[in-house]
Amino acid sequence: MRALATLRNRIRTSTTGLFSHVAYPLRNTLHYPGDPGVCGPGSVSWPILGDTAAFVGGIRALLMQSAHPEVVAGVADHSTFQEDPLGRLSRTSAYVTATTFGALPEVKAAIAVVRDAHADVVGRSHRGRPYSASGPALSAWVHNVLTDSFLAAYSAYGPRSLVSGEDDRFVLEQAEIGRMLHSKPVPVDARSLRSWIDEHPDLDPSPGMRSTVEFLKDPPLAPFQKVGYRLLYAGAVAIVPVRIRHILGLRRVPGARRACLAAITFLRWAMGSSPSWRLALIRTGNPVPSGLFLPPLPQNVGSVPRESGYRNDCA
């Protein structure tokens, strides 16, 4: 039993450490008791983004976002992605965490940070087209691909099958975040979202795309982390739509989905569901299901109300 606990702790520490390069976005969330945020405890977004399958969704999103030459040019020209990949990964993770699980002031603050960061991201792509990261069209590609990727990853590798209408509810919930980000268009159901992505006319190979794909194939991770990452990466490639996979120059690996499912199931055993989901349930005064949450609450979070029945072991 002690060996299993040690293994769980090592995996949990190794994985969460990848996302710890910025301040935890919900450190003050208990200052907003009862605030459901944008999604809320009855949402589909909380269980989908609270599951370990979201790791695969994040990789898929980064791959697919790079298929848009103007989007990837903005990253290449103005981002420190190559020099500081874990910093960018942490910032993206913090944004998703805040907008999904945060109280409304935290959601608005996270969106304001993104919009401010994008304000100066302007230029021209390799094909001569102007780009502006704060423009509604490029913002829509990033937002919509992120939504679609989390949904696709959960559908393929989640702990249960979505029931009828849950995919549409997830897209609708995330669309509200997209509108707050001033993205346009933002489809509000799963079929429209998938069609918009599959048929998007502006996708094409580019130097930035090739650089991003090569980087995502082999990021600078410790050997222990790379073993698991390669399984998740192959699983992400396996659920990229065929047309976009061809643009990206990627091939599905036989057995990738089966291997990725095993890896995600193992991560779910080791890590449990997102502690941010648990924290949001406590903030909103909702019961915390037993068996879903293994690690303690994130560090530097304010005191948990006594009536919740939980305490913050790391505070």
mmCIF file of C-alpha atoms in Angstrom, residues 83-298:
data_model
loop_
_atom_site.group_PDB
_atom_site.id
_atom_site.type_symbol
_atom_site.label_atom_id
_atom_site.label_comp_id
_atom_site.label_asym_id
_atom_site.label_seq_id
_atom_site.Cartn_x
_atom_site.Cartn_y
_atom_site.Cartn_z
ATOM 1 C CA GLU A 83 11.914 29.133 -24.995
ATOM 2 C CA ASP A 84 9.399 28.788 -22.165
ATOM 3 C CA PRO A 85 6.943 26.032 -23.126
ATOM 4 C CA LEU A 86 5.925 25.215 -19.567
ATOM 5 C CA GLY A 87 5.216 28.869 -18.862
ATOM 6 C CA ARG A 88 2.856 29.080 -21.827
ATOM 7 C CA LEU A 89 1.307 25.728 -20.903
ATOM 8 C CA SER A 90 0.737 26.972 -17.359
ATOM 9 C CA ARG A 91 -0.833 30.226 -18.576
ATOM 10 C CA THR A 92 -3.196 28.363 -20.902
ATOM 11 C CA SER A 93 -4.107 25.914 -18.150
ATOM 12 C CA ALA A 94 -4.715 28.781 -15.715
ATOM 13 C CA TYR A 95 -7.021 30.471 -18.217
ATOM 14 C CA VAL A 96 -9.079 27.302 -18.756
ATOM 15 C CA THR A 97 -9.217 26.650 -15.014
ATOM 16 C CA ALA A 98 -10.323 30.193 -14.168
ATOM 17 C CA THR A 99 -12.958 30.506 -16.904
ATOM 18 C CA THR A 100 -14.454 27.074 -16.225
ATOM 19 C CA PHE A 101 -14.263 26.692 -12.443
ATOM 20 C CA GLY A 102 -13.813 30.258 -11.255
ATOM 21 C CA ALA A 103 -16.283 32.676 -9.715
ATOM 22 C CA LEU A 104 -17.479 35.351 -12.119
ATOM 23 C CA PRO A 105 -14.883 37.974 -11.025
ATOM 24 C CA GLU A 106 -12.155 35.393 -11.637
ATOM 25 C CA VAL A 107 -13.574 34.562 -15.058
ATOM 26 C CA LYS A 108 -13.635 38.229 -16.039
ATOM 27 C CA ALA A 109 -10.106 38.768 -14.730
ATOM 28 C CA ALA A 110 -8.742 35.800 -16.709
ATOM 29 C CA ILE A 111 -10.389 37.006 -19.905
ATOM 30 C CA ALA A 112 -9.083 40.537 -19.351
ATOM 31 C CA VAL A 113 -5.538 39.182 -19.010
ATOM 32 C CA VAL A 114 -5.849 37.288 -22.297
ATOM 33 C CA ARG A 115 -7.334 40.230 -24.163
ATOM 34 C CA ASP A 116 -4.635 42.533 -22.831
ATOM 35 C CA ALA A 117 -1.892 40.086 -23.837
ATOM 36 C CA HIS A 118 -3.371 39.756 -27.338
ATOM 37 C CA ALA A 119 -3.729 43.487 -27.948
ATOM 38 C CA ASP A 120 -0.208 43.893 -29.366
ATOM 39 C CA VAL A 121 -0.056 40.553 -31.182
ATOM 40 C CA VAL A 122 -0.304 41.827 -34.749
ATOM 41 C CA GLY A 123 1.680 41.203 -37.917
ATOM 42 C CA ARG A 124 1.660 39.310 -41.198
ATOM 43 C CA SER A 125 1.856 35.581 -41.797
ATOM 44 C CA HIS A 126 4.207 33.877 -44.257
ATOM 45 C CA ARG A 127 1.500 34.121 -46.908
ATOM 46 C CA GLY A 128 1.207 37.877 -46.489
ATOM 47 C CA ARG A 129 -2.094 38.008 -44.653
ATOM 48 C CA PRO A 130 -2.398 40.384 -41.695
ATOM 49 C CA TYR A 131 -3.263 38.934 -38.319
ATOM 50 C CA SER A 132 -4.460 40.290 -35.014
ATOM 51 C CA ALA A 133 -4.770 37.913 -32.084
ATOM 52 C CA SER A 134 -7.499 40.078 -30.557
ATOM 53 C CA GLY A 135 -9.577 39.957 -33.734
ATOM 54 C CA PRO A 136 -12.806 37.961 -33.432
ATOM 55 C CA ALA A 137 -11.993 35.520 -36.265
ATOM 56 C CA LEU A 138 -8.597 34.334 -34.991
ATOM 57 C CA SER A 139 -9.875 34.337 -31.422
ATOM 58 C CA ALA A 140 -12.757 32.142 -32.592
ATOM 59 C CA TRP A 141 -10.404 29.584 -34.136
ATOM 60 C CA VAL A 142 -8.437 29.282 -30.895
ATOM 61 C CA HIS A 143 -11.511 29.172 -28.666
ATOM 62 C CA ASN A 144 -13.599 26.837 -30.824
ATOM 63 C CA VAL A 145 -10.765 24.364 -31.358
ATOM 64 C CA LEU A 146 -10.148 24.295 -27.615
ATOM 65 C CA THR A 147 -13.826 23.550 -26.944
ATOM 66 C CA ASP A 148 -13.996 20.883 -29.634
ATOM 67 C CA SER A 149 -10.771 19.271 -28.438
ATOM 68 C CA PHE A 150 -11.871 18.919 -24.825
ATOM 69 C CA LEU A 151 -15.172 17.442 -26.000
ATOM 70 C CA ALA A 152 -13.457 15.022 -28.418
ATOM 71 C CA ALA A 153 -10.957 13.907 -25.775
ATOM 72 C CA TYR A 154 -13.646 13.231 -23.179
ATOM 73 C CA SER A 155 -15.774 11.394 -25.732
ATOM 74 C CA ALA A 156 -12.828 9.151 -26.639
ATOM 75 C CA TYR A 157 -11.087 8.740 -23.272
ATOM 76 C CA GLY A 158 -13.489 9.900 -20.562
ATOM 77 C CA PRO A 159 -14.760 7.686 -17.736
ATOM 78 C CA ARG A 160 -18.267 7.425 -19.213
ATOM 79 C CA SER A 161 -20.195 8.022 -22.405
ATOM 80 C CA LEU A 162 -21.963 11.358 -22.716
ATOM 81 C CA VAL A 163 -25.732 11.032 -22.754
ATOM 82 C CA SER A 164 -27.867 12.640 -25.437
ATOM 83 C CA GLY A 165 -27.582 16.423 -25.434
ATOM 84 C CA GLU A 166 -24.598 16.675 -23.089
ATOM 85 C CA ASP A 167 -22.231 17.449 -25.957
ATOM 86 C CA ASP A 168 -24.469 20.346 -27.019
ATOM 87 C CA ARG A 169 -24.697 21.610 -23.441
ATOM 88 C CA PHE A 170 -20.914 21.624 -23.150
ATOM 89 C CA VAL A 171 -20.512 23.601 -26.370
ATOM 90 C CA LEU A 172 -23.204 26.071 -25.275
ATOM 91 C CA GLU A 173 -21.540 26.589 -21.886
ATOM 92 C CA GLN A 174 -18.144 27.172 -23.464
ATOM 93 C CA ALA A 175 -19.703 29.465 -26.084
ATOM 94 C CA GLU A 176 -20.580 31.914 -23.321
ATOM 95 C CA ILE A 177 -16.880 32.125 -22.465
ATOM 96 C CA GLY A 178 -16.097 32.646 -26.151
ATOM 97 C CA ARG A 179 -18.545 35.525 -26.354
ATOM 98 C CA MET A 180 -16.980 37.130 -23.294
ATOM 99 C CA LEU A 181 -13.641 36.840 -25.115
ATOM 100 C CA HIS A 182 -15.254 38.609 -28.128
ATOM 101 C CA SER A 183 -14.698 35.567 -30.354
ATOM 102 C CA LYS A 184 -16.901 35.359 -33.432
ATOM 103 C CA PRO A 185 -18.444 33.138 -34.697
ATOM 104 C CA VAL A 186 -19.009 30.881 -31.707
ATOM 105 C CA PRO A 187 -21.177 27.845 -32.563
ATOM 106 C CA VAL A 188 -23.578 26.790 -29.837
ATOM 107 C CA ASP A 189 -24.035 23.081 -30.557
ATOM 108 C CA ALA A 190 -21.624 20.211 -31.151
ATOM 109 C CA ARG A 191 -22.543 19.465 -34.772
ATOM 110 C CA SER A 192 -22.256 23.106 -35.858
ATOM 111 C CA LEU A 193 -18.944 23.416 -34.028
ATOM 112 C CA ARG A 194 -17.469 20.326 -35.686
ATOM 113 C CA SER A 195 -18.673 21.421 -39.137
ATOM 114 C CA TRP A 196 -17.236 24.919 -38.674
ATOM 115 C CA ILE A 197 -13.852 23.433 -37.774
ATOM 116 C CA ASP A 198 -13.828 20.699 -40.438
ATOM 117 C CA GLU A 199 -14.797 23.116 -43.219
ATOM 118 C CA HIS A 200 -12.727 26.108 -42.144
ATOM 119 C CA PRO A 201 -11.369 27.709 -45.336
ATOM 120 C CA ASP A 202 -8.214 29.371 -43.951
ATOM 121 C CA LEU A 203 -6.233 26.285 -42.934
ATOM 122 C CA ASP A 204 -2.950 25.475 -44.654
ATOM 123 C CA PRO A 205 0.560 24.229 -43.839
ATOM 124 C CA SER A 206 3.034 26.902 -42.744
ATOM 125 C CA PRO A 207 6.549 27.166 -41.317
ATOM 126 C CA GLY A 208 5.099 27.947 -37.898
ATOM 127 C CA MET A 209 2.854 24.906 -38.079
ATOM 128 C CA ARG A 210 5.752 22.579 -38.868
ATOM 129 C CA SER A 211 7.815 24.015 -36.048
ATOM 130 C CA THR A 212 4.953 23.635 -33.570
ATOM 131 C CA VAL A 213 4.182 20.067 -34.598
ATOM 132 C CA GLU A 214 7.829 19.058 -34.295
ATOM 133 C CA PHE A 215 7.996 20.658 -30.873
ATOM 134 C CA LEU A 216 4.823 18.919 -29.663
ATOM 135 C CA LYS A 217 6.125 15.586 -30.889
ATOM 136 C CA ASP A 218 9.143 15.816 -28.604
ATOM 137 C CA PRO A 219 8.878 18.541 -25.944
ATOM 138 C CA PRO A 220 11.645 19.030 -23.362
ATOM 139 C CA LEU A 221 10.329 16.755 -20.622
ATOM 140 C CA ALA A 222 12.046 14.512 -18.127
ATOM 141 C CA PRO A 223 12.360 10.860 -19.245
ATOM 142 C CA PHE A 224 9.750 9.773 -16.696
ATOM 143 C CA GLN A 225 7.286 12.300 -18.095
ATOM 144 C CA LYS A 226 8.022 11.568 -21.742
ATOM 145 C CA VAL A 227 6.859 7.966 -21.495
ATOM 146 C CA GLY A 228 3.342 9.013 -20.577
ATOM 147 C CA TYR A 229 3.344 12.081 -22.804
ATOM 148 C CA ARG A 230 4.031 10.061 -25.938
ATOM 149 C CA LEU A 231 0.981 7.917 -25.259
ATOM 150 C CA LEU A 232 -1.178 11.014 -24.762
ATOM 151 C CA TYR A 233 0.280 12.677 -27.862
ATOM 152 C CA ALA A 234 -0.450 9.628 -30.029
ATOM 153 C CA GLY A 235 -3.962 9.515 -28.590
ATOM 154 C CA ALA A 236 -4.449 13.194 -29.410
ATOM 155 C CA VAL A 237 -3.300 12.711 -33.009
ATOM 156 C CA ALA A 238 -5.714 9.779 -33.346
ATOM 157 C CA ILE A 239 -8.745 12.009 -32.720
ATOM 158 C CA VAL A 240 -7.725 14.941 -34.939
ATOM 159 C CA PRO A 241 -10.166 15.224 -37.887
ATOM 160 C CA VAL A 242 -8.831 13.568 -41.056
ATOM 161 C CA ARG A 243 -8.549 16.749 -43.150
ATOM 162 C CA ILE A 244 -6.658 18.634 -40.452
ATOM 163 C CA ARG A 245 -4.458 15.648 -39.730
ATOM 164 C CA HIS A 246 -3.413 15.672 -43.394
ATOM 165 C CA ILE A 247 -2.663 19.407 -43.242
ATOM 166 C CA LEU A 248 -0.547 18.838 -40.152
ATOM 167 C CA GLY A 249 1.280 15.974 -41.864
ATOM 168 C CA LEU A 250 0.434 13.510 -39.090
ATOM 169 C CA ARG A 251 -0.425 9.820 -39.175
ATOM 170 C CA ARG A 252 -2.433 7.795 -36.735
ATOM 171 C CA VAL A 253 -0.429 5.101 -34.943
ATOM 172 C CA PRO A 254 -2.171 1.706 -34.866
ATOM 173 C CA GLY A 255 -3.451 1.002 -31.366
ATOM 174 C CA ALA A 256 -2.917 4.616 -30.259
ATOM 175 C CA ARG A 257 -6.442 5.081 -28.938
ATOM 176 C CA ARG A 258 -6.286 1.888 -26.899
ATOM 177 C CA ALA A 259 -2.901 2.792 -25.433
ATOM 178 C CA CYS A 260 -3.996 6.365 -24.680
ATOM 179 C CA LEU A 261 -7.153 5.138 -22.960
ATOM 180 C CA ALA A 262 -5.016 2.917 -20.728
ATOM 181 C CA ALA A 263 -2.700 5.845 -19.935
ATOM 182 C CA ILE A 264 -5.595 8.173 -19.099
ATOM 183 C CA THR A 265 -7.241 5.519 -16.938
ATOM 184 C CA PHE A 266 -3.958 5.115 -15.073
ATOM 185 C CA LEU A 267 -3.620 8.892 -14.632
ATOM 186 C CA ARG A 268 -7.195 9.032 -13.363
ATOM 187 C CA TRP A 269 -6.312 6.399 -10.760
ATOM 188 C CA ALA A 270 -3.167 8.270 -9.764
ATOM 189 C CA MET A 271 -4.543 11.823 -9.719
ATOM 190 C CA GLY A 272 -8.307 11.678 -9.338
ATOM 191 C CA SER A 273 -10.402 14.510 -10.749
ATOM 192 C CA SER A 274 -9.273 18.141 -10.801
ATOM 193 C CA PRO A 275 -8.914 19.701 -7.342
ATOM 194 C CA SER A 276 -10.174 22.937 -8.951
ATOM 195 C CA TRP A 277 -13.507 21.211 -9.581
ATOM 196 C CA ARG A 278 -13.591 20.129 -5.945
ATOM 197 C CA LEU A 279 -12.782 23.661 -4.820
ATOM 198 C CA ALA A 280 -15.561 25.084 -7.020
ATOM 199 C CA LEU A 281 -18.041 22.658 -5.473
ATOM 200 C CA ILE A 282 -17.009 23.807 -2.003
ATOM 201 C CA ARG A 283 -17.271 27.491 -3.018
ATOM 202 C CA THR A 284 -20.814 26.970 -4.303
ATOM 203 C CA GLY A 285 -21.887 24.940 -1.247
ATOM 204 C CA ASN A 286 -22.452 21.733 -3.179
ATOM 205 C CA PRO A 287 -21.712 18.181 -1.991
ATOM 206 C CA VAL A 288 -18.299 16.821 -2.953
ATOM 207 C CA PRO A 289 -18.751 13.291 -4.378
ATOM 208 C CA SER A 290 -16.673 10.646 -2.663
ATOM 209 C CA GLY A 291 -14.078 8.783 -4.679
ATOM 210 C CA LEU A 292 -13.546 11.466 -7.333
ATOM 211 C CA PHE A 293 -10.925 13.642 -5.662
ATOM 212 C CA LEU A 294 -7.691 12.158 -4.371
ATOM 213 C CA PRO A 295 -5.152 14.969 -3.900
ATOM 214 C CA PRO A 296 -5.474 17.730 -1.328
ATOM 215 C CA LEU A 297 -6.742 21.111 -2.390
ATOM 216 C CA PRO A 298 -4.267 23.382 -4.226
#
